[in-house]
Coordinates of C-alpha atoms and ligand atoms in Angstrom, one line a residue:
X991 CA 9.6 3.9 -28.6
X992 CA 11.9 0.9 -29.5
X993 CA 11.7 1.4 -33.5
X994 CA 12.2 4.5 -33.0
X995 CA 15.3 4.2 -30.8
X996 CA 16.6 1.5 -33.7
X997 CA 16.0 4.2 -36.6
X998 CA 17.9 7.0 -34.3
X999 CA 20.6 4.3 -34.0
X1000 CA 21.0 3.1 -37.6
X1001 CA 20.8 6.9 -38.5
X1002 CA 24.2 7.7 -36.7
X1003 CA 25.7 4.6 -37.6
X1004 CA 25.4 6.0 -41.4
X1005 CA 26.3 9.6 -40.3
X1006 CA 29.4 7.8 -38.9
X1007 CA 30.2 6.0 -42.1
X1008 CA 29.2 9.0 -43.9
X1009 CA 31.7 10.9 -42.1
X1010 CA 34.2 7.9 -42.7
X1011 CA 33.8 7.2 -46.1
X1012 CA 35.1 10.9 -46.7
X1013 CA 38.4 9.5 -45.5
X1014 CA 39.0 6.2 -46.5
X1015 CA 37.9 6.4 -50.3
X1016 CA 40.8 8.8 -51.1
X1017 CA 42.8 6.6 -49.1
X1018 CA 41.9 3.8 -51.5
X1019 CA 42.4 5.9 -54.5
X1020 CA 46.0 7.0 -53.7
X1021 CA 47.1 3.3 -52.6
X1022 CA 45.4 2.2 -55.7
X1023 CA 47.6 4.7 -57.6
X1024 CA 50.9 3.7 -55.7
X1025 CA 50.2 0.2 -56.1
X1026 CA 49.6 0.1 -59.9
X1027 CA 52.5 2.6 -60.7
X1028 CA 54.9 -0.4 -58.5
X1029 CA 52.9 -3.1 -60.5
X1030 CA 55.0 -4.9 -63.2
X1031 CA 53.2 -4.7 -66.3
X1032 CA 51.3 -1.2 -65.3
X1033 CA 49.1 0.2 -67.2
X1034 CA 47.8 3.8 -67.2
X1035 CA 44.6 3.4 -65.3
X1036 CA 45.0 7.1 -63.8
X1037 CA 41.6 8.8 -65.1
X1038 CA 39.6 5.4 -64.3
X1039 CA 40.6 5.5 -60.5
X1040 CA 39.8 9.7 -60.3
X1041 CA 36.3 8.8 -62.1
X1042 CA 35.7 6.0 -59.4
X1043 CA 36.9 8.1 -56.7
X1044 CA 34.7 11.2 -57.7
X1045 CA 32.2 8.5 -58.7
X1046 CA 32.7 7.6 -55.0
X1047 CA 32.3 10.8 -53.4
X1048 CA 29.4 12.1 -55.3
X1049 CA 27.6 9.5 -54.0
X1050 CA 28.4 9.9 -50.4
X1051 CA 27.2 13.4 -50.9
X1052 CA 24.3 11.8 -52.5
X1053 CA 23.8 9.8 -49.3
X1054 CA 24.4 12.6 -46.7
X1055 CA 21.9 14.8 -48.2
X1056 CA 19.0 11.9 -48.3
X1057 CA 20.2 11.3 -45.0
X1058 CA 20.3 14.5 -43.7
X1059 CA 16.2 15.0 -45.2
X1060 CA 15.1 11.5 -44.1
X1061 CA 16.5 12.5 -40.6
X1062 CA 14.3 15.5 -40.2
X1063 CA 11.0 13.3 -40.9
X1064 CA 11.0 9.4 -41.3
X1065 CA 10.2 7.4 -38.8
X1066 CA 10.9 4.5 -40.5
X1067 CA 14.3 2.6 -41.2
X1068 CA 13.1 1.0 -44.7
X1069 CA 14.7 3.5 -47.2
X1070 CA 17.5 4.0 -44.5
X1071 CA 18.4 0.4 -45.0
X1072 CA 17.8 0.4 -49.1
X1073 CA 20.6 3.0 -49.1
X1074 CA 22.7 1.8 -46.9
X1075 CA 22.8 -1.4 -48.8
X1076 CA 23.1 0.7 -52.1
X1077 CA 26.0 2.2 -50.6
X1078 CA 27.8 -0.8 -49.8
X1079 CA 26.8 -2.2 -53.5
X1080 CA 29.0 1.3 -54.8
X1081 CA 31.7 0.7 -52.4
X1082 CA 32.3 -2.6 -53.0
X1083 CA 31.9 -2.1 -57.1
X1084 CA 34.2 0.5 -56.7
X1085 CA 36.9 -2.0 -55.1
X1086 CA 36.2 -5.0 -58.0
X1087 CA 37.5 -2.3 -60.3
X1088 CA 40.3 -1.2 -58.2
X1089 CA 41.3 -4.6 -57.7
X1090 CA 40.8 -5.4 -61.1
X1091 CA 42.7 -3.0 -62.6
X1092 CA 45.5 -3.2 -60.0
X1093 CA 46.6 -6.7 -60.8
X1094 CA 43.8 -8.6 -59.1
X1095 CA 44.8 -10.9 -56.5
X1096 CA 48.6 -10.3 -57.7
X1097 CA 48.3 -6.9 -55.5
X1098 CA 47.2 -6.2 -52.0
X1099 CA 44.3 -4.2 -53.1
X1100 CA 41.9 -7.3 -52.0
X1101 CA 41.8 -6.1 -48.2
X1102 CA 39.9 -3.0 -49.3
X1103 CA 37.3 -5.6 -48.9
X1104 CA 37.6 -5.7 -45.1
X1105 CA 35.9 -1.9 -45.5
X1106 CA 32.5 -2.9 -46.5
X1107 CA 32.1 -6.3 -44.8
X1108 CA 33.2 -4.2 -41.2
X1109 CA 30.4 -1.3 -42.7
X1110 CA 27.5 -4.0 -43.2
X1111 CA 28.7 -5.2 -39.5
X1112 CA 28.3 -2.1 -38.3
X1113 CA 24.6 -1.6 -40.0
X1114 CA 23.3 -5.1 -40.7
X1115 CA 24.3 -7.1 -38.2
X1116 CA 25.3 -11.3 -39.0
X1117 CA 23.1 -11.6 -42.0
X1118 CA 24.4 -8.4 -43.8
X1119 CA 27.9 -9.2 -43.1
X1120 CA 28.2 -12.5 -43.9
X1121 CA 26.1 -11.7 -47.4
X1122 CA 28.9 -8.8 -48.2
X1123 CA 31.7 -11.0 -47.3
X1124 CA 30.4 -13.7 -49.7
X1125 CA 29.9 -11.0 -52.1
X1126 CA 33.4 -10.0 -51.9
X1127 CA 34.3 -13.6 -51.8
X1128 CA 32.8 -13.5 -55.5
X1129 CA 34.3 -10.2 -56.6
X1130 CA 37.7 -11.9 -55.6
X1131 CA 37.3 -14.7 -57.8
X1132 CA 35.3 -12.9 -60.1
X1133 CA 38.7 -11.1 -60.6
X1134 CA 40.6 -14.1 -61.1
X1135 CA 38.5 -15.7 -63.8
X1136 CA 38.5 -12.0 -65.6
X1137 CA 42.4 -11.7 -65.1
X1138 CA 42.8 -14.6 -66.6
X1139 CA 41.1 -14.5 -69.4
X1140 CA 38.4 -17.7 -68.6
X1141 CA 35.7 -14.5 -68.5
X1142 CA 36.3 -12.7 -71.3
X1143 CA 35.8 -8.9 -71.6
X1144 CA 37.3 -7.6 -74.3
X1145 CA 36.7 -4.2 -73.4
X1146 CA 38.1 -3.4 -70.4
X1147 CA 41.4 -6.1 -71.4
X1148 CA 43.5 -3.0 -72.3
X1149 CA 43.4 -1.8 -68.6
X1150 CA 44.4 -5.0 -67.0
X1151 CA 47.8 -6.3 -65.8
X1152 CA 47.7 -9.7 -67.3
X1153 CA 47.7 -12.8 -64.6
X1154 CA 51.2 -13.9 -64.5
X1155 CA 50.7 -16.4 -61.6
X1156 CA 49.5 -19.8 -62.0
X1157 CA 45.4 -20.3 -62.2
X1158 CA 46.0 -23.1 -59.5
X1159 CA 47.8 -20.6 -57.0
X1160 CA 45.4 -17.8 -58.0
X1161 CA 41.9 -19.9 -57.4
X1162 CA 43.5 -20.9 -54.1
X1163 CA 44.4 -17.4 -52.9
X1164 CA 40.6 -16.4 -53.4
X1165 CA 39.4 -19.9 -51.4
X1166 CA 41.3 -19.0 -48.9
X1167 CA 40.7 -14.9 -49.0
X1168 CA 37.1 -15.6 -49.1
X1169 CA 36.8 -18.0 -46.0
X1170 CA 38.7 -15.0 -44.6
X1171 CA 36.6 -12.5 -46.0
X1172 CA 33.0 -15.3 -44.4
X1173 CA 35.0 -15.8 -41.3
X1174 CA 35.5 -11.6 -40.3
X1175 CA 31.7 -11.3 -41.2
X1176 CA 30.9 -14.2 -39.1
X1177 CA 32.6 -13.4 -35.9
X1178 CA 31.8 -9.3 -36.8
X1179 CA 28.0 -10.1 -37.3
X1180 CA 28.6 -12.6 -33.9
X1181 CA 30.0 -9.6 -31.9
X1182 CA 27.6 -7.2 -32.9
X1183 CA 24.6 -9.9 -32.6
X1184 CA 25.8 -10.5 -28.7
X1185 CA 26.1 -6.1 -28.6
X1186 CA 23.2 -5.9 -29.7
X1187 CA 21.5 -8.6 -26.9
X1188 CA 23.2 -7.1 -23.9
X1189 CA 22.0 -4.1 -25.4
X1190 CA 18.6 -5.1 -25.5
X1191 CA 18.7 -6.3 -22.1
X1192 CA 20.6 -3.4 -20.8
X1193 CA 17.3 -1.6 -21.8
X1194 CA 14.8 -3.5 -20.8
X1195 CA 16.4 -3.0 -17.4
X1196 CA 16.5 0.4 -17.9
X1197 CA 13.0 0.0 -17.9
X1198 CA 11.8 -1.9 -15.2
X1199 CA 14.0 0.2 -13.6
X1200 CA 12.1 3.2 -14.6
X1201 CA 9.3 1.6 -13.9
X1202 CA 10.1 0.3 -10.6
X1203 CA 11.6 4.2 -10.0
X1204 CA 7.8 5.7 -10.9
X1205 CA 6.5 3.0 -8.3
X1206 CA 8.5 4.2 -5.4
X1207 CA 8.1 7.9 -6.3
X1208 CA 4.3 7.3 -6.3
X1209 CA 4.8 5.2 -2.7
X1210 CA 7.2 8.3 -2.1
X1211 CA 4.2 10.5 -2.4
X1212 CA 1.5 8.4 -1.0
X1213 CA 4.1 8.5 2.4
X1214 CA 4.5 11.8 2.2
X1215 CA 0.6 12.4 2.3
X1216 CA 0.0 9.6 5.0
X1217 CA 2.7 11.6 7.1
X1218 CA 1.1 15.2 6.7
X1219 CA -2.5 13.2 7.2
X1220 CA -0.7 12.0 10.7
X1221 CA 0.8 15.2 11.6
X1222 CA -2.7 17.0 11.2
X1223 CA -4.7 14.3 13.1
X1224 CA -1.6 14.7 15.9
X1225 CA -2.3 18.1 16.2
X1226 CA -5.9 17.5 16.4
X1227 CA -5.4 14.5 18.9
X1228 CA -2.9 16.9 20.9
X1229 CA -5.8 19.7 20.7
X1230 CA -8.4 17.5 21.7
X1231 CA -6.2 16.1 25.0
X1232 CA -5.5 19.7 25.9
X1233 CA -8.9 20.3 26.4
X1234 CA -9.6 16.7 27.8
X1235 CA -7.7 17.7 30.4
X1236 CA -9.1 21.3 30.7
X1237 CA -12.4 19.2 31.3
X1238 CA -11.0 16.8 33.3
X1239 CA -9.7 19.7 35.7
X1240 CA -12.7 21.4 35.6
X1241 CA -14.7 18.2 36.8
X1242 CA -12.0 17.5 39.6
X1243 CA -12.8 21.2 40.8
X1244 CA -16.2 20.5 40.6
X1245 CA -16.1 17.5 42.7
X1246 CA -14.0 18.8 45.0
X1247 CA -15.9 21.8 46.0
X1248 CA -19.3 20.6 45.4
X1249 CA -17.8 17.5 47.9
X1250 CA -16.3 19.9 50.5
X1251 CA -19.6 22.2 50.4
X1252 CA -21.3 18.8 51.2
X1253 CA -19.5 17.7 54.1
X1254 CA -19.7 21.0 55.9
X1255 CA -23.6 20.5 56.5
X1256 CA -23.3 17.0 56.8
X1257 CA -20.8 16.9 59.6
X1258 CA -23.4 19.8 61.5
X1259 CA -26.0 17.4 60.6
X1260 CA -24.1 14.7 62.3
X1261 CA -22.8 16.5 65.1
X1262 CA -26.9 17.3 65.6
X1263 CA -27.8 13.8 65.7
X1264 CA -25.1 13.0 67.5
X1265 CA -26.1 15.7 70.5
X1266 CA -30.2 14.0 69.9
X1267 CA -28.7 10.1 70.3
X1268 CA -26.9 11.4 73.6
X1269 CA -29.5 13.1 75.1
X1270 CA -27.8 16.5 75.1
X1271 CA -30.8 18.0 74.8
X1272 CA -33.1 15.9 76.9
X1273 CA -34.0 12.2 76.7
X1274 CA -35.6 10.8 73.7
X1275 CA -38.7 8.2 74.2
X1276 CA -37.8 5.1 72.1
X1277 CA -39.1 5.2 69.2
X1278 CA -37.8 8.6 68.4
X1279 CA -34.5 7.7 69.0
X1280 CA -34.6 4.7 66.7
X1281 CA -35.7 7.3 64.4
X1282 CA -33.2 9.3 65.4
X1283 CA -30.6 6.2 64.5
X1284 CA -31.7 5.7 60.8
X1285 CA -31.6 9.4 60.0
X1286 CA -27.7 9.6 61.7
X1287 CA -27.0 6.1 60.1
X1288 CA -28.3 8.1 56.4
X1289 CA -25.9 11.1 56.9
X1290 CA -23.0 8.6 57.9
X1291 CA -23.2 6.8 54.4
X1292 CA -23.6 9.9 52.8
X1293 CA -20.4 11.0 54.3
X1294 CA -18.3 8.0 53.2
X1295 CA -20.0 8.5 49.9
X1296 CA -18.2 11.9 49.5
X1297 CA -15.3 10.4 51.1
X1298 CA -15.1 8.1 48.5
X1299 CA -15.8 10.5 45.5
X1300 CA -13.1 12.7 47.1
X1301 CA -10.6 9.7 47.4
X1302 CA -11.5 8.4 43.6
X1303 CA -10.5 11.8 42.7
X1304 CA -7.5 12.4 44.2
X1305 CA -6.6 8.4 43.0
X1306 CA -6.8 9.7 39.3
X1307 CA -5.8 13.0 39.8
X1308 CA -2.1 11.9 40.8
X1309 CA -3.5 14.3 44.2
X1310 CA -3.5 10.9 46.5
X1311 CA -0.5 11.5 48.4
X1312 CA 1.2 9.0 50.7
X1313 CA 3.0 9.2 53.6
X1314 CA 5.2 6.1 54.7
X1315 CA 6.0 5.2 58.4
X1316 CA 6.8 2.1 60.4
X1317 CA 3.7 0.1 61.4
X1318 CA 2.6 -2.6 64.0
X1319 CA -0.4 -4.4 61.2
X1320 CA -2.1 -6.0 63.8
X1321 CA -2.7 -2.8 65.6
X1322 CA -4.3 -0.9 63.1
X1323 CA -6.6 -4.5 62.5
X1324 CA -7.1 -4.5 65.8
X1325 CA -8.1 -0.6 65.9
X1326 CA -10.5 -1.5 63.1
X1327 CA -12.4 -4.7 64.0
X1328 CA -12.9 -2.6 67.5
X1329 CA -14.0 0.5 65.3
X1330 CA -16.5 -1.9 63.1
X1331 CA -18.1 -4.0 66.3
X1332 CA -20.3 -1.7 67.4
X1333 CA -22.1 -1.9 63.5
X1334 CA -20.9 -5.8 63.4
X1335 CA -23.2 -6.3 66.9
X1336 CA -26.5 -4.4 65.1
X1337 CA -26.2 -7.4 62.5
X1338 CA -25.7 -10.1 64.7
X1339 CA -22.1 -11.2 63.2
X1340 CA -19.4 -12.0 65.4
X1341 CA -16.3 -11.3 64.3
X1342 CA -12.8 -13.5 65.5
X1343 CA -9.7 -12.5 64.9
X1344 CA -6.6 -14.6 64.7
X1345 CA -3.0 -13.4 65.7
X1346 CA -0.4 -15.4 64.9
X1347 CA 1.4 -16.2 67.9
X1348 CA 5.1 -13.9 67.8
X1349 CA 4.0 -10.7 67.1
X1350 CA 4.5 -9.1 63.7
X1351 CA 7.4 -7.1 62.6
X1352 CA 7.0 -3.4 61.7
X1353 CA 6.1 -2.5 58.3
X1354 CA 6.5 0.8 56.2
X1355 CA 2.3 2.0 55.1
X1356 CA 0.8 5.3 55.0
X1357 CA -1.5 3.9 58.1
X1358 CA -4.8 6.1 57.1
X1359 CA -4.8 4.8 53.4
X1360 CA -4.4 1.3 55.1
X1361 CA -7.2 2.2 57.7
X1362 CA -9.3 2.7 54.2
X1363 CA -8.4 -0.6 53.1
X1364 CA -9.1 -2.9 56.1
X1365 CA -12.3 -0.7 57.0
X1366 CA -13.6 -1.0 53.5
X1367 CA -12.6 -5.3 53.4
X1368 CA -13.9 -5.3 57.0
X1369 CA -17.1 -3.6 56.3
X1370 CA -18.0 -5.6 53.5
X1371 CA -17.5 -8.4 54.8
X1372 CA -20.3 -7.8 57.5
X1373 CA -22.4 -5.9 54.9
X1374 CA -22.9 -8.6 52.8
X1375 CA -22.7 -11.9 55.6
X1376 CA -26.1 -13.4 55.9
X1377 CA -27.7 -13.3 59.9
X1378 CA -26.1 -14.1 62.8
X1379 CA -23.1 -14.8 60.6
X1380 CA -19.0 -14.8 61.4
X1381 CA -16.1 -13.1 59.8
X1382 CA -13.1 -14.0 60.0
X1383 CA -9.6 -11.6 59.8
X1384 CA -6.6 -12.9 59.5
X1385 CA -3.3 -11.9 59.7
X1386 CA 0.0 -14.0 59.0
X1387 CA 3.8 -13.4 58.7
X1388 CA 4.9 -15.5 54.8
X1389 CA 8.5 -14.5 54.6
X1390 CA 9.1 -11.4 52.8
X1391 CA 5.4 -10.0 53.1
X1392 CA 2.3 -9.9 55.6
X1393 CA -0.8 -11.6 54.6
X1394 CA -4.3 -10.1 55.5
X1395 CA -7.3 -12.5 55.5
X1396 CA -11.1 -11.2 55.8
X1397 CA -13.5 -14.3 55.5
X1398 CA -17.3 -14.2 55.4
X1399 CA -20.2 -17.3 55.2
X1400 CA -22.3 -14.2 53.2
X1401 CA -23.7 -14.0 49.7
X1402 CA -20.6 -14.4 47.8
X1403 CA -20.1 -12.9 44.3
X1404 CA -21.4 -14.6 41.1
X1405 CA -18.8 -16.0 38.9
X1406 CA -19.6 -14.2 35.7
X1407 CA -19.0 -10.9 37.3
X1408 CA -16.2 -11.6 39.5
X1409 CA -13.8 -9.8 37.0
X1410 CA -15.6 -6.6 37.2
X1411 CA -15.5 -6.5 41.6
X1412 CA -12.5 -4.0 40.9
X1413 CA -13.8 -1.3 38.5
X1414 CA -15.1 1.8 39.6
X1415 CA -19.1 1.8 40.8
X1416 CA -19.7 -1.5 40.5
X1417 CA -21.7 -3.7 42.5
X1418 CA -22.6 -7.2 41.7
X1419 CA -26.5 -7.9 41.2
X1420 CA -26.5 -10.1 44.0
X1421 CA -25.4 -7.3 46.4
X1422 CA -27.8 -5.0 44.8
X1423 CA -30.8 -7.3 45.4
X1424 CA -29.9 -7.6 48.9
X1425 CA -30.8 -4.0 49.3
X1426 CA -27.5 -3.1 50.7
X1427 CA -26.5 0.4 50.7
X1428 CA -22.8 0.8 49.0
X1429 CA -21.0 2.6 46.1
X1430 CA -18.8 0.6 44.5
X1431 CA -16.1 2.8 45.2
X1432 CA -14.3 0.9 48.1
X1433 CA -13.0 -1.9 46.4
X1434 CA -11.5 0.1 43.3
X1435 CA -9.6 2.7 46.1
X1436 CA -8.6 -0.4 48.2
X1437 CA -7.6 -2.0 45.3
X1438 CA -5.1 0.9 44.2
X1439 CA -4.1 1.7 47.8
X1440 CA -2.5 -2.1 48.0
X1441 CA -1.0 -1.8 44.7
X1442 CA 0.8 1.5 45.8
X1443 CA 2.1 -0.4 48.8
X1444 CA 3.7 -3.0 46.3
X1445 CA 1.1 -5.6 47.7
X1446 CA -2.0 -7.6 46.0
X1447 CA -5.5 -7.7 46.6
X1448 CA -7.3 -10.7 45.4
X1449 CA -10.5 -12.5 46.4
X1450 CA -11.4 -16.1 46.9
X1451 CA -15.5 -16.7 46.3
X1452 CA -18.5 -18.9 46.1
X1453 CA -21.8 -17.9 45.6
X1454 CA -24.5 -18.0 48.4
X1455 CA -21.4 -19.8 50.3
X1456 CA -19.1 -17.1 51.3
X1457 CA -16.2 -15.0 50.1
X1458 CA -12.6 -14.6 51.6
X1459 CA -10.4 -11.5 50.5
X1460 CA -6.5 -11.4 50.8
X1461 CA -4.3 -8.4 51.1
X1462 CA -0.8 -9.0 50.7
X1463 CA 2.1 -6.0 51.9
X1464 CA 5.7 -6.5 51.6
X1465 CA 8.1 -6.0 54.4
X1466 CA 10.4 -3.9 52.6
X1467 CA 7.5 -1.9 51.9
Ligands
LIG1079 P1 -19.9 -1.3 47.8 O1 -20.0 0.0 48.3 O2 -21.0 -1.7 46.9 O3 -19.7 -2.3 48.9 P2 -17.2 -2.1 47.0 O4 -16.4 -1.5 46.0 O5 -16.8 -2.1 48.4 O6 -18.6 -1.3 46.9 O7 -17.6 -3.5 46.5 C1 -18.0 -3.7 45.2 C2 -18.9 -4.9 45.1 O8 -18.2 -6.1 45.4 C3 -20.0 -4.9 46.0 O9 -21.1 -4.1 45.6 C4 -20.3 -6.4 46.1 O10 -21.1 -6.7 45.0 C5 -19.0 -7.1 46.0 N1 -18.5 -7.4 47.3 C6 -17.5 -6.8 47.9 N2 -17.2 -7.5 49.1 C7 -18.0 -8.6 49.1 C8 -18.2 -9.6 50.0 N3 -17.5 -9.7 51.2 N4 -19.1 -10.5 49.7 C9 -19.9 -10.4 48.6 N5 -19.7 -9.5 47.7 C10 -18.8 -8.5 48.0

């Protein structure tokens, strides 16, 4: 790629001298003409300059031709550069004579010398130039020893103009000509050599521009898949939530009709047991009726089961609507440690509950989700005390919230699964090997019941020592 680049280069540079060279060698005839016909001791040199000149421009033809084929095939810049330098070898030939026959350094006809020391600039660069310009450098004094006679050459002395200026002043016009003549091909060759680097540079940038250009069309690309990869798999996650929720609203359907079909029977059943326990139908012996008792205590669980299921649901569902009014606490804990004696009594735990001595201001609750919450803390709290224990609730006025406290001396919850007390169904192995009954439902709907009222529910607990629950609701609630 690069040698080629440097053959296409060097090939206009000679097209462009080519091209030149048409110009400035009948230039240099003519002056040579006018100069010599003003010379003093002139001689008739007329037919030599139109032989050089034709000689001249023959072989420019010469060279466009060549050039023109090697163009059209070469690759390589060898015989390119063997011309060139032939070229410059005819130009500067053709000057020595001019020059020679003009007077030497006596005319101007030297500076013709400029021509090909600027043309091996152009095409060789600092070595080139500064081998022409010493060349020249030669021809100049070449001229000078010819002119005046310390070369003899008898055969072309009819065509010269004599030296009629010192040797002295002639010999140092060429020094000084000639460190001209180095000087121009130094600082030429210089220029070009410093071109030539910025040049080089200038490409290599080029390149790692180019390639830097592929890189970030091929990251282009690679984004441009990634994003149509992401827009298919959103589609396919959007496709697969639709029908998520299609499920998810098939299986709250489910559970809330399988739940209401439930309840129907179970509150007959209830209502039945209810009418047998009070001896609407005629008295029970004993041991029936204690029968009786675990069959209506069966269908009660089942009940709050459904409950719960039904609550859960209507939790995730978004369905769990609330309804906020002002709210004396203490009565609704009151309301519910009267509610949970009865079952309280059957396991032998007392419960004690402690006022706090000004009564409570009103706060703004949906009362029956806060019924769930204290029944659920309350009930648990007896569930899982040990016999003949005591819970105790709690309630106290902390500034801007009221603080509900439901202590137990009961089984207490291990410590590697106290994080888990909140989730949904779960019931910590202790309370399972204490054949309690339970879901693990309560909690979790307790849980998000408090955290709707802007409160906390948190739990203090040891195991086999006891277990205290705090609910927290703000005032502003
Ligand atoms: P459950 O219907 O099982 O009582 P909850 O959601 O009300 O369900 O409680 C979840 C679990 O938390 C219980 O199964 C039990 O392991 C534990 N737990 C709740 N309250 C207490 C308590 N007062 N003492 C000991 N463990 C408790």
């Amino acid at each position: 790629m690069a040698a080629h680049d440097h053959t296409q280069g060097r090939l206009n540079a000679t097209n462009w001298i080519i091209d030149a060279r048409w110009y400035y060698a009948p230039l240099v005839f003519f002056l040579g003409i006018v100069i010599i016909e003003n010379a003093e001791h002139a001689r008739t040199v007329d037919g030599l300059l139109v032989g050089l000149l034709g000689f001249a421009l023959v072989s420019n033809l010469a060279l466009f031709l060549v050039v023109r084929r090697l163009s059209a095939r070469s690759n390589s810049s060898f015989p390119l550069a063997v011309l060139n330098a032939t070229q410059i070898g005819v130009d500067l030939f053709c000057f020595f004579v001019i020059m020679l026959v003009s007077g030497g350094l006596q005319s101007v006809v030297y500076v013709f010398f400029f021509v090909p020391i600027v043309v091996s600039v152009i095409l060789f660069g600092f070595r080139g130039a500064l081998v022409v310009a010493s060349l020249s450098g030669f021809a100049v004094f070449s001229a000078v020893f010819i002119q005046s006679g310390i070369w003899g050459l008898p055969t072309i002395a009819p065509f010269l103009i004599p030296a009629y200026e010192p040797i002295a002043l002639l010999l140092t016009k060429s020094g000084v000509i000639t460190l001209v003549f180095v000087l121009v091909g130094f600082f030429g060759g210089y220029i070009t050599r410093i071109i030539t680097a910025r040049d080089v540079l200038l490409v290599e940038q080029v390149d790692r521009e180019a390639i830097q250009i592929e890189k970030l069309e091929k990251l282009n690309r690679a984004f441009d898949d990634s994003a149509k990869l992401l827009v298919r798999r959103d589609l396919e996650l959007y496709n697969a939530n639709q029908k998520l929720m299609r499920l998810d609203q098939m299986k709250s359907e489910i559970i809330s009709v399988v739940a209401h079909q439930l309840r129907t029977p179970l509150s007959a059943t209830k209502w039945m047991f209810q009418m047998l326990l009070d001896g609407d139908i005629g008295t029970l012996p004993p041991e029936q009726k204690s029968f009786i008792m675990k069959g209506h205590e069966s269908n009660e669980r089942m009940i709050a089961l459904i409950n719960d299921l039904l609550s859960v649901d209507r939790l995730e569902s978004g369905k769990f609507k609330y309804v906020f009014v002002p709210v004396q606490l203490e009565e609704l804990v009151r309301d519910m440690v009267n509610e949970l004696l009865p079952i309280a009594a059957q396991r032998r735990v007392r419960i004690d509950f402690d006022l706090p001595a000004p009564s409570l201001p009103k706060i703004k609750v949906d009362p029956d989700k806060i019924r769930d919450v204290l029944q659920n803390i309350i009930d648990n709290a007896i569930k899982y005390s040990k016999d003949a224990g005591v819970v105790r609730v709690a309630l106290a006025d902390e500034g801007s919230f009221l603080h509900l406290s439901v202590s137990d001396s009961g089984i207490g919850i291990p410590e590697s699964e106290k994080d888990k007390i909140f989730a949904r169904f779960f019931r910590a192995s202790n309370a399972v090997r204490a054949d309690t009954n339970g879901s693990g439902l309560g909690l979790f709907i307790a849980y998000s019941i408090v955290r709707r009222h802007g409160g906390e529910l948190w739990f203090d607990s040891k195991e086999g020592e006891g277990t205290t629950f705090h609910a927290t609701l703000p005032k502003t609630a």
